[in-house]
Amino acid sequence: MRVTEQMRYDGVAQNLAQLSSRQAKAAQEAQTGVRVNLPSDDPIAAAQLARLSASQSQVAARRNTISSVRGDAELAESSLQQASDLMASAKELAMQGGNGSLGASERATLAQQVKDIRDQLVGIANTRGTSGYLFAGSATETQPFSATGTFNGNDDAHIVDIGNSTPSAVNASGAKAFTSAGGRDVFGDLDALYNALNSNDSTAISASLDGLDRSRSQITNAQATIGLTINKLDASDSVQSAIDLQNSKSMSDIGSVDPAKAYSTLVQLNNALQQSVTVGKSILDLAAFKQF
Amino acid sequence: MAGLNNLLNVARDALTAQSYGLNVTGQNIANASTPGYVRRVAVLETQNLGTQSGGGVRAAGLDRVTNDYIERRENQATGTASAATTRDQTLASIEAMFNDGAGTGLGSALNDVFASFSALATNPNDTTTRANVLAAAGAFADRANQTGNTLSQMQIDLKNQAQDTIDQVNQRAQEIAKLDMQIAQATMQGDDASDLKDQRTQKILNMSGLINTHTFTDGSGNTVVQVAGATIVDGQHARSLSLDMNADGSLKLLVDQPGGGGSEITQFLTGGKLAGIKEARDKDLFDVSQKLNTLVFDVASAINTQHALGTGADGGTGRNLFDIGASSTNAARDVRVSVDVFDHPDRIAAAGSVLSLPGGSDNAVALSKIFDTQVAFGNTKTAAQAYGDIIGSIGSTRASSQRDVETQNAILTQVQSMHQSQSGVSLDEEMVNLTKFQNAYQAASKMIGVADQLMQTLLNTVGR
């Protein structure tokens, strides 16, 4: 084959251009550690990465949800614990009041203490969290219990998506904990005790004990329910955190380069480029006319 | 005596012929790196003196070392490579737009919208979470608008490029026709038309880069140039191409008819920059725009439907989150946060009904659940799957286009190399020729010296 000058120049230039472009890509991979810089670098991987990053965004949103609702759930649990303690105190007062040796004025003093307990309980049932009144259902901006214990809230669940197939309720039901919707009207039971003590009616005092017990266990049940909700939040967070980890690992597996391999490729191409420059120089030096 | 005079004549002719050879060699060396230059060979032949012996040498002219077959192959390969490269440039721009690596792309904006619904569910009565929904929806609309606008702009730019390319083709056709005329004149006057022919070959090669070009010589010896199957230069006459648009916005290529009007040749457009522009614009860009518009329309519509079912903090219901047209046409470019809710965080419908205000979160959860629902592409994909599909298809189109560019360029290089091997100047070869002609010239000079000496000797002898 007849070889002309232009062919020599073109050949050398083309080889150098090809090697340079491969070397530049290898250098980028080695420097950034990223294998898929553009969708065309690996279309399937790029599509997977887009889906994984969407999944990561959802996981992050769920974990944010869990951490922001968990505070209110804990506050509800501790509030219900206090409420249950108050009911225990009320029962003690009822037992004291049932003692036959007590007179009317002593029972009136006990009645005053029962009234204090009831006022405290109204306060607890009106506790506010980050998203409004904890025990008001969805009427989060309306104080759920009046001073007399009338319920102005509802029994709506506050649902959020924490990754379970059905959205989860994360609030404690004030209706079920404190009102007749749960079986006993807690404030009514306290009022019954107060009235019995005030009217020095020992039969009525004894009769109130059963209601007080049932009211307390109603509150304890609500406390257990919100406790379970907190457990569910924690369990979901673990699941989401595991998904997060798995996604991160997949993204790294799919999108990252093996550093050792990237480095050795780069070194290889650097050498090839250097060699190609040397060879190219000697090819261009070859021209016979220089010998004339 | 006639013998000695003849010797002088032969030597004189030899000097002329060898210096012609030196000139041609010089021209070749001078043009060793001129694009399109075809090496010349000095054609020397013996003087025909009939039956007499002792004829000298004569320069019969130049030979342009060309090969029509290789030239046609080069034209064709140039066109194919140019089409592939042009298309790849557009695909590179599209790809850069959908590169979500930086986390500022449409995909992450869409993810943020769903994340904002989740946050809204945790605290439906909080103005900040509501404002965040509006902000995320606004950011998504902005990204979609920006992407849609850029795609539309690219479509316009490519049409302009197509027009420019057609203008260039028409310009080249005029130039080629003019060269044909000059070549005909030069040939008629017995002049050397090699330079003109070089120029014409170069123009045709240049035209091949713009549009698929085919040349042949017709029965009467005229060179006919055809582009996209239509004759554009016939002998010394040129016709022109023009551009039109179909109803669907795709490009239409016409060749003007001598009697007026034009006939469509779009379907024969297979090579050159114009073919690359056409494919990138009417196929690749069209596909991406359509998928993007469908995705935006499907997702925004699904969100609207759910949002309208819910109730805002103000008790209002039936409102859309996005304003979007009745069909997916231009959805990406035109989607906006709905005027129903714009600047009104309280109108974001987090609650399922007016009864569950202000703490109801069921509609916010339902909105966030759209993330997991197959709402896109005829309810066959989730939004994230659909977006991943778009990324994947853009990536694989670009990857195959890159391979195409490599293959076509390799073929072109191969053909160019064949062409160079045939028609290019080899300096080594020219150096040998230079020496050859130089030596012959020196020998001819010597011949004159010898003839002169002989003549002197003879004159001296006779004169004594």
CSV table of N, CA and C in Angstrom, one decimal, chain B residues 73-203:
chain,number,residue,atom,x,y,z
B,73,ARG,N,-17.2,6.4,-2.7
B,73,ARG,CA,-17.3,5.8,-1.4
B,73,ARG,C,-17.0,6.8,-0.3
B,74,GLU,N,-16.0,7.7,-0.5
B,74,GLU,CA,-15.7,8.7,0.5
B,74,GLU,C,-16.8,9.7,0.7
B,75,ASN,N,-17.5,10.1,-0.4
B,75,ASN,CA,-18.6,10.9,-0.3
B,75,ASN,C,-19.7,10.3,0.6
B,76,GLN,N,-19.9,9.0,0.3
B,76,GLN,CA,-21.0,8.3,1.0
B,76,GLN,C,-20.6,8.2,2.5
B,77,ALA,N,-19.4,7.8,2.8
B,77,ALA,CA,-18.9,7.6,4.2
B,77,ALA,C,-18.9,8.9,4.9
B,78,THR,N,-18.6,10.0,4.2
B,78,THR,CA,-18.6,11.3,4.9
B,78,THR,C,-20.0,11.7,5.3
B,79,GLY,N,-21.0,11.4,4.4
B,79,GLY,CA,-22.3,11.7,4.7
B,79,GLY,C,-22.8,10.9,5.9
B,80,THR,N,-22.6,9.7,5.9
B,80,THR,CA,-23.0,8.8,7.0
B,80,THR,C,-22.4,9.2,8.4
B,81,ALA,N,-21.1,9.5,8.3
B,81,ALA,CA,-20.4,9.9,9.6
B,81,ALA,C,-20.9,11.2,10.0
B,82,SER,N,-21.1,12.1,9.1
B,82,SER,CA,-21.6,13.5,9.5
B,82,SER,C,-23.0,13.4,10.1
B,83,ALA,N,-23.9,12.6,9.5
B,83,ALA,CA,-25.2,12.4,10.1
B,83,ALA,C,-25.1,11.9,11.5
B,84,ALA,N,-24.3,10.9,11.7
B,84,ALA,CA,-24.1,10.3,13.1
B,84,ALA,C,-23.6,11.3,14.1
B,85,THR,N,-22.6,12.1,13.7
B,85,THR,CA,-22.0,13.0,14.6
B,85,THR,C,-23.0,14.1,14.9
B,86,THR,N,-23.7,14.6,13.9
B,86,THR,CA,-24.7,15.7,14.1
B,86,THR,C,-25.7,15.3,15.1
B,87,ARG,N,-26.3,14.1,14.9
B,87,ARG,CA,-27.3,13.5,15.8
B,87,ARG,C,-26.8,13.4,17.2
B,88,ASP,N,-25.6,12.9,17.3
B,88,ASP,CA,-25.0,12.7,18.6
B,88,ASP,C,-24.9,14.0,19.4
B,89,GLN,N,-24.6,15.1,18.7
B,89,GLN,CA,-24.5,16.4,19.4
B,89,GLN,C,-25.8,16.7,20.1
B,90,THR,N,-26.9,16.5,19.4
B,90,THR,CA,-28.2,16.8,20.1
B,90,THR,C,-28.5,15.9,21.2
B,91,LEU,N,-28.1,14.6,21.0
B,91,LEU,CA,-28.4,13.6,22.1
B,91,LEU,C,-27.6,13.9,23.3
B,92,ALA,N,-26.3,14.5,23.1
B,92,ALA,CA,-25.5,14.8,24.2
B,92,ALA,C,-26.1,15.9,25.0
B,93,SER,N,-26.8,16.9,24.3
B,93,SER,CA,-27.4,18.0,25.1
B,93,SER,C,-28.6,17.5,25.8
B,94,ILE,N,-29.4,16.6,25.2
B,94,ILE,CA,-30.6,16.0,25.9
B,94,ILE,C,-30.1,15.3,27.1
B,95,GLU,N,-29.1,14.5,26.9
B,95,GLU,CA,-28.6,13.6,28.1
B,95,GLU,C,-28.2,14.5,29.2
B,96,ALA,N,-27.5,15.6,28.9
B,96,ALA,CA,-27.0,16.5,30.0
B,96,ALA,C,-28.1,17.0,30.8
B,97,MET,N,-29.3,17.3,30.1
B,97,MET,CA,-30.4,17.8,30.7
B,97,MET,C,-31.1,16.8,31.7
B,98,PHE,N,-31.0,15.6,31.4
B,98,PHE,CA,-31.6,14.5,32.2
B,98,PHE,C,-30.6,13.8,33.1
B,99,ASN,N,-29.4,14.5,33.3
B,99,ASN,CA,-28.4,13.9,34.2
B,99,ASN,C,-28.7,14.3,35.6
B,100,ASP,N,-29.3,13.4,36.4
B,100,ASP,CA,-29.7,13.7,37.8
B,100,ASP,C,-28.7,13.5,38.8
B,101,GLY,N,-27.4,13.2,38.4
B,101,GLY,CA,-26.4,13.0,39.3
B,101,GLY,C,-26.2,14.2,40.3
B,102,ALA,N,-26.4,15.4,39.8
B,102,ALA,CA,-26.2,16.6,40.6
B,102,ALA,C,-27.4,16.8,41.6
B,103,GLY,N,-28.5,16.0,41.4
B,103,GLY,CA,-29.6,16.1,42.4
B,103,GLY,C,-30.5,17.3,42.2
B,104,THR,N,-30.4,18.0,41.1
B,104,THR,CA,-31.2,19.2,40.9
B,104,THR,C,-32.2,18.9,39.7
B,105,GLY,N,-32.2,17.7,39.3
B,105,GLY,CA,-33.0,17.4,38.1
B,105,GLY,C,-34.5,17.3,38.4
B,106,LEU,N,-35.2,16.9,37.4
B,106,LEU,CA,-36.7,16.8,37.5
B,106,LEU,C,-37.1,15.7,38.4
B,107,GLY,N,-36.3,14.6,38.4
B,107,GLY,CA,-36.6,13.4,39.2
B,107,GLY,C,-36.6,13.8,40.7
B,108,SER,N,-35.5,14.5,41.1
B,108,SER,CA,-35.5,14.8,42.5
B,108,SER,C,-36.5,15.8,42.9
B,109,ALA,N,-36.9,16.7,42.0
B,109,ALA,CA,-37.9,17.7,42.2
B,109,ALA,C,-39.2,17.0,42.5
B,110,LEU,N,-39.5,15.9,41.7
B,110,LEU,CA,-40.7,15.1,41.8
B,110,LEU,C,-40.7,14.4,43.2
B,111,ASN,N,-39.5,13.8,43.5
B,111,ASN,CA,-39.4,13.1,44.8
B,111,ASN,C,-39.7,14.1,46.0
B,112,ASP,N,-39.3,15.3,45.8
B,112,ASP,CA,-39.5,16.3,46.9
B,112,ASP,C,-41.0,16.6,47.1
B,113,VAL,N,-41.7,16.6,46.0
B,113,VAL,CA,-43.2,16.8,46.1
B,113,VAL,C,-43.8,15.8,47.0
B,114,PHE,N,-43.4,14.5,46.7
B,114,PHE,CA,-44.0,13.4,47.6
B,114,PHE,C,-43.6,13.5,49.0
B,115,ALA,N,-42.3,13.9,49.2
B,115,ALA,CA,-41.8,14.0,50.6
B,115,ALA,C,-42.5,15.1,51.3
B,116,SER,N,-42.9,16.2,50.5
B,116,SER,CA,-43.6,17.3,51.2
B,116,SER,C,-45.0,16.9,51.6
B,117,PHE,N,-45.6,15.9,50.9
B,117,PHE,CA,-46.9,15.4,51.3
B,117,PHE,C,-46.8,14.6,52.6
B,118,SER,N,-45.7,13.8,52.7
B,118,SER,CA,-45.5,13.0,53.9
B,118,SER,C,-45.3,13.9,55.1
B,119,ALA,N,-44.5,15.0,54.9
B,119,ALA,CA,-44.3,16.0,56.0
B,119,ALA,C,-45.6,16.6,56.4
B,120,LEU,N,-46.4,16.9,55.4
B,120,LEU,CA,-47.7,17.6,55.6
B,120,LEU,C,-48.6,16.7,56.5
B,121,ALA,N,-48.5,15.4,56.3
B,121,ALA,CA,-49.3,14.4,57.1
B,121,ALA,C,-48.9,14.5,58.6
B,122,THR,N,-47.6,14.7,58.8
B,122,THR,CA,-47.2,14.7,60.3
B,122,THR,C,-47.8,15.9,61.0
B,123,ASN,N,-48.0,17.0,60.3
B,123,ASN,CA,-48.5,18.2,61.0
B,123,ASN,C,-49.3,19.0,60.1
B,124,PRO,N,-50.6,18.6,59.9
B,124,PRO,CA,-51.4,19.2,58.8
B,124,PRO,C,-51.8,20.6,59.2
B,125,ASN,N,-51.7,21.0,60.4
B,125,ASN,CA,-52.2,22.3,60.8
B,125,ASN,C,-51.0,23.3,60.8
B,126,ASP,N,-49.8,22.9,60.4
B,126,ASP,CA,-48.7,23.8,60.5
B,126,ASP,C,-48.5,24.5,59.2
B,127,THR,N,-48.5,25.8,59.2
B,127,THR,CA,-48.4,26.6,58.0
B,127,THR,C,-47.1,26.3,57.3
B,128,THR,N,-46.0,26.0,58.0
B,128,THR,CA,-44.7,25.7,57.3
B,128,THR,C,-44.8,24.5,56.5
B,129,THR,N,-45.4,23.4,57.0
B,129,THR,CA,-45.5,22.2,56.2
B,129,THR,C,-46.3,22.4,55.0
B,130,ARG,N,-47.4,23.2,55.1
B,130,ARG,CA,-48.2,23.6,54.0
B,130,ARG,C,-47.5,24.4,52.9
B,131,ALA,N,-46.7,25.4,53.5
B,131,ALA,CA,-45.9,26.2,52.5
B,131,ALA,C,-44.9,25.4,51.8
B,132,ASN,N,-44.4,24.4,52.5
B,132,ASN,CA,-43.4,23.5,51.9
B,132,ASN,C,-44.0,22.7,50.7
B,133,VAL,N,-45.2,22.3,50.9
B,133,VAL,CA,-45.9,21.6,49.8
B,133,VAL,C,-45.9,22.5,48.5
B,134,LEU,N,-46.3,23.8,48.8
B,134,LEU,CA,-46.4,24.7,47.7
B,134,LEU,C,-45.0,25.0,47.1
B,135,ALA,N,-44.0,25.0,47.9
B,135,ALA,CA,-42.7,25.3,47.4
B,135,ALA,C,-42.2,24.1,46.6
B,136,ALA,N,-42.4,22.9,47.1
B,136,ALA,CA,-42.0,21.7,46.3
B,136,ALA,C,-42.7,21.6,45.0
B,137,ALA,N,-44.1,21.9,45.1
B,137,ALA,CA,-44.8,21.8,43.8
B,137,ALA,C,-44.3,22.8,42.8
B,138,GLY,N,-44.0,24.0,43.3
B,138,GLY,CA,-43.5,25.1,42.5
B,138,GLY,C,-42.2,24.7,41.9
B,139,ALA,N,-41.3,24.1,42.7
B,139,ALA,CA,-40.0,23.7,42.2
B,139,ALA,C,-40.1,22.7,41.1
B,140,PHE,N,-41.0,21.7,41.3
B,140,PHE,CA,-41.3,20.7,40.3
B,140,PHE,C,-41.8,21.3,39.0
B,141,ALA,N,-42.7,22.2,39.1
B,141,ALA,CA,-43.3,22.9,37.9
B,141,ALA,C,-42.2,23.7,37.2
B,142,ASP,N,-41.3,24.4,38.0
B,142,ASP,CA,-40.2,25.1,37.4
B,142,ASP,C,-39.3,24.2,36.6
B,143,ARG,N,-38.9,23.1,37.2
B,143,ARG,CA,-38.0,22.2,36.6
B,143,ARG,C,-38.6,21.6,35.3
B,144,ALA,N,-39.9,21.3,35.4
B,144,ALA,CA,-40.6,20.7,34.2
B,144,ALA,C,-40.6,21.8,33.1
B,145,ASN,N,-41.0,23.1,33.5
B,145,ASN,CA,-41.0,24.2,32.6
B,145,ASN,C,-39.7,24.4,31.9
B,146,GLN,N,-38.7,24.4,32.7
B,146,GLN,CA,-37.3,24.6,32.2
B,146,GLN,C,-36.9,23.5,31.2
B,147,THR,N,-37.2,22.3,31.6
B,147,THR,CA,-36.8,21.2,30.7
B,147,THR,C,-37.6,21.3,29.4
B,148,GLY,N,-39.0,21.5,29.6
B,148,GLY,CA,-39.8,21.6,28.4
B,148,GLY,C,-39.4,22.7,27.5
B,149,ASN,N,-39.1,23.9,28.1
B,149,ASN,CA,-38.7,25.0,27.3
B,149,ASN,C,-37.4,24.7,26.5
B,150,THR,N,-36.5,24.1,27.2
B,150,THR,CA,-35.2,23.8,26.6
B,150,THR,C,-35.4,22.9,25.4
B,151,LEU,N,-36.3,21.9,25.6
B,151,LEU,CA,-36.5,20.9,24.5
B,151,LEU,C,-37.2,21.7,23.3
B,152,SER,N,-38.1,22.6,23.6
B,152,SER,CA,-38.8,23.3,22.5
B,152,SER,C,-37.8,24.2,21.8
B,153,GLN,N,-36.9,24.8,22.6
B,153,GLN,CA,-35.9,25.7,22.0
B,153,GLN,C,-34.9,24.9,21.1
B,154,MET,N,-34.6,23.7,21.6
B,154,MET,CA,-33.7,22.9,20.7
B,154,MET,C,-34.4,22.5,19.4
B,155,GLN,N,-35.7,22.3,19.5
B,155,GLN,CA,-36.4,22.0,18.2
B,155,GLN,C,-36.3,23.2,17.3
B,156,ILE,N,-36.5,24.4,17.8
B,156,ILE,CA,-36.4,25.6,16.9
B,156,ILE,C,-35.0,25.7,16.4
B,157,ASP,N,-34.0,25.5,17.3
B,157,ASP,CA,-32.6,25.7,16.9
B,157,ASP,C,-32.3,24.7,15.7
B,158,LEU,N,-32.8,23.5,15.9
B,158,LEU,CA,-32.5,22.4,14.9
B,158,LEU,C,-33.1,22.8,13.6
B,159,LYS,N,-34.3,23.4,13.6
B,159,LYS,CA,-34.9,23.8,12.4
B,159,LYS,C,-34.1,24.8,11.7
B,160,ASN,N,-33.6,25.8,12.5
B,160,ASN,CA,-32.7,26.8,11.9
B,160,ASN,C,-31.5,26.2,11.3
B,161,GLN,N,-30.9,25.3,12.1
B,161,GLN,CA,-29.7,24.6,11.5
B,161,GLN,C,-30.0,23.9,10.2
B,162,ALA,N,-31.2,23.3,10.1
B,162,ALA,CA,-31.6,22.6,8.9
B,162,ALA,C,-31.6,23.6,7.8
B,163,GLN,N,-32.2,24.8,8.1
B,163,GLN,CA,-32.3,25.8,7.0
B,163,GLN,C,-31.0,26.2,6.6
B,164,ASP,N,-30.1,26.5,7.6
B,164,ASP,CA,-28.7,26.9,7.2
B,164,ASP,C,-28.0,25.9,6.4
B,165,THR,N,-28.2,24.6,6.7
B,165,THR,CA,-27.6,23.5,6.0
B,165,THR,C,-28.1,23.5,4.5
B,166,ILE,N,-29.4,23.7,4.4
B,166,ILE,CA,-30.0,23.7,3.0
B,166,ILE,C,-29.4,24.8,2.2
B,167,ASP,N,-29.3,26.0,2.9
B,167,ASP,CA,-28.7,27.2,2.2
B,167,ASP,C,-27.3,26.8,1.7
B,168,GLN,N,-26.6,26.1,2.6
B,168,GLN,CA,-25.2,25.8,2.2
B,168,GLN,C,-25.2,24.8,1.0
B,169,VAL,N,-26.1,23.8,1.0
B,169,VAL,CA,-26.2,22.9,-0.1
B,169,VAL,C,-26.5,23.6,-1.4
B,170,ASN,N,-27.5,24.6,-1.3
B,170,ASN,CA,-27.8,25.3,-2.5
B,170,ASN,C,-26.6,26.2,-3.0
B,171,GLN,N,-25.9,26.7,-2.0
B,171,GLN,CA,-24.7,27.5,-2.4
B,171,GLN,C,-23.7,26.6,-3.1
B,172,ARG,N,-23.5,25.4,-2.5
B,172,ARG,CA,-22.5,24.5,-3.1
B,172,ARG,C,-22.9,24.1,-4.5
B,173,ALA,N,-24.3,23.9,-4.7
B,173,ALA,CA,-24.8,23.5,-6.0
B,173,ALA,C,-24.4,24.5,-7.0
B,174,GLN,N,-24.6,25.8,-6.6
B,174,GLN,CA,-24.3,26.9,-7.6
B,174,GLN,C,-22.8,26.9,-7.9
B,175,GLU,N,-22.0,26.7,-6.9
B,175,GLU,CA,-20.6,26.7,-7.1
B,175,GLU,C,-20.1,25.5,-8.0
B,176,ILE,N,-20.7,24.4,-7.8
B,176,ILE,CA,-20.4,23.2,-8.6
B,176,ILE,C,-20.8,23.4,-10.0
B,177,ALA,N,-22.0,24.0,-10.2
B,177,ALA,CA,-22.4,24.3,-11.6
B,177,ALA,C,-21.4,25.2,-12.3
B,178,LYS,N,-21.0,26.2,-11.5
B,178,LYS,CA,-20.1,27.2,-12.1
B,178,LYS,C,-18.7,26.6,-12.5
B,179,LEU,N,-18.3,25.7,-11.5
B,179,LEU,CA,-17.0,25.0,-11.8
B,179,LEU,C,-17.1,24.1,-13.1
B,180,ASP,N,-18.3,23.5,-13.2
B,180,ASP,CA,-18.5,22.6,-14.4
B,180,ASP,C,-18.4,23.4,-15.6
B,181,MET,N,-18.9,24.7,-15.6
B,181,MET,CA,-18.8,25.5,-16.7
B,181,MET,C,-17.3,25.9,-17.0
B,182,GLN,N,-16.6,26.3,-15.9
B,182,GLN,CA,-15.2,26.6,-16.1
B,182,GLN,C,-14.4,25.5,-16.6
B,183,ILE,N,-14.7,24.3,-16.1
B,183,ILE,CA,-13.9,23.1,-16.6
B,183,ILE,C,-14.2,22.8,-18.0
B,184,ALA,N,-15.5,23.0,-18.5
B,184,ALA,CA,-15.8,22.8,-19.9
B,184,ALA,C,-15.0,23.7,-20.8
B,185,GLN,N,-15.0,25.0,-20.3
B,185,GLN,CA,-14.3,26.0,-21.1
B,185,GLN,C,-12.8,25.7,-21.2
B,186,ALA,N,-12.2,25.4,-20.0
B,186,ALA,CA,-10.8,25.1,-20.0
B,186,ALA,C,-10.4,23.9,-20.9
B,187,THR,N,-11.3,22.9,-20.8
B,187,THR,CA,-11.0,21.7,-21.6
B,187,THR,C,-11.1,22.0,-23.1
B,188,MET,N,-12.1,22.9,-23.4
B,188,MET,CA,-12.3,23.2,-24.8
B,188,MET,C,-11.1,24.0,-25.3
B,189,GLN,N,-10.5,24.9,-24.4
B,189,GLN,CA,-9.4,25.7,-24.9
B,189,GLN,C,-8.1,24.9,-24.8
B,190,GLY,N,-8.1,23.6,-24.3
B,190,GLY,CA,-7.0,22.8,-24.2
B,190,GLY,C,-6.1,23.1,-23.0
B,191,ASP,N,-6.7,23.9,-22.0
B,191,ASP,CA,-6.0,24.2,-20.8
B,191,ASP,C,-6.1,23.0,-19.8
B,192,ASP,N,-5.2,23.1,-18.8
B,192,ASP,CA,-5.2,22.1,-17.8
B,192,ASP,C,-6.3,22.4,-16.8
B,193,ALA,N,-7.3,21.5,-16.6
B,193,ALA,CA,-8.4,21.8,-15.7
B,193,ALA,C,-8.2,21.1,-14.3
B,194,SER,N,-7.0,20.6,-14.1
B,194,SER,CA,-6.8,19.8,-12.8
B,194,SER,C,-7.2,20.5,-11.6
B,195,ASP,N,-6.8,21.8,-11.5
B,195,ASP,CA,-7.1,22.6,-10.2
B,195,ASP,C,-8.6,22.7,-10.1
B,196,LEU,N,-9.3,23.0,-11.2
B,196,LEU,CA,-10.7,23.2,-11.1
B,196,LEU,C,-11.4,21.9,-10.7
B,197,LYS,N,-10.8,20.8,-11.3
B,197,LYS,CA,-11.4,19.5,-10.9
B,197,LYS,C,-11.2,19.1,-9.4
B,198,ASP,N,-10.0,19.5,-8.9
B,198,ASP,CA,-9.8,19.3,-7.5
B,198,ASP,C,-10.8,20.1,-6.7
B,199,GLN,N,-11.1,21.3,-7.1
B,199,GLN,CA,-12.0,22.1,-6.4
B,199,GLN,C,-13.4,21.5,-6.4
B,200,ARG,N,-13.8,21.0,-7.6
B,200,ARG,CA,-15.1,20.4,-7.7
B,200,ARG,C,-15.2,19.2,-6.8
B,201,THR,N,-14.2,18.3,-6.9
B,201,THR,CA,-14.2,17.1,-6.0
B,201,THR,C,-14.4,17.5,-4.6
B,202,GLN,N,-13.7,18.6,-4.2
B,202,GLN,CA,-13.7,19.1,-2.8
B,202,GLN,C,-15.1,19.6,-2.5
B,203,LYS,N,-15.7,20.3,-3.4
B,203,LYS,CA,-17.0,20.9,-3.1
B,203,LYS,C,-18.1,19.7,-3.0
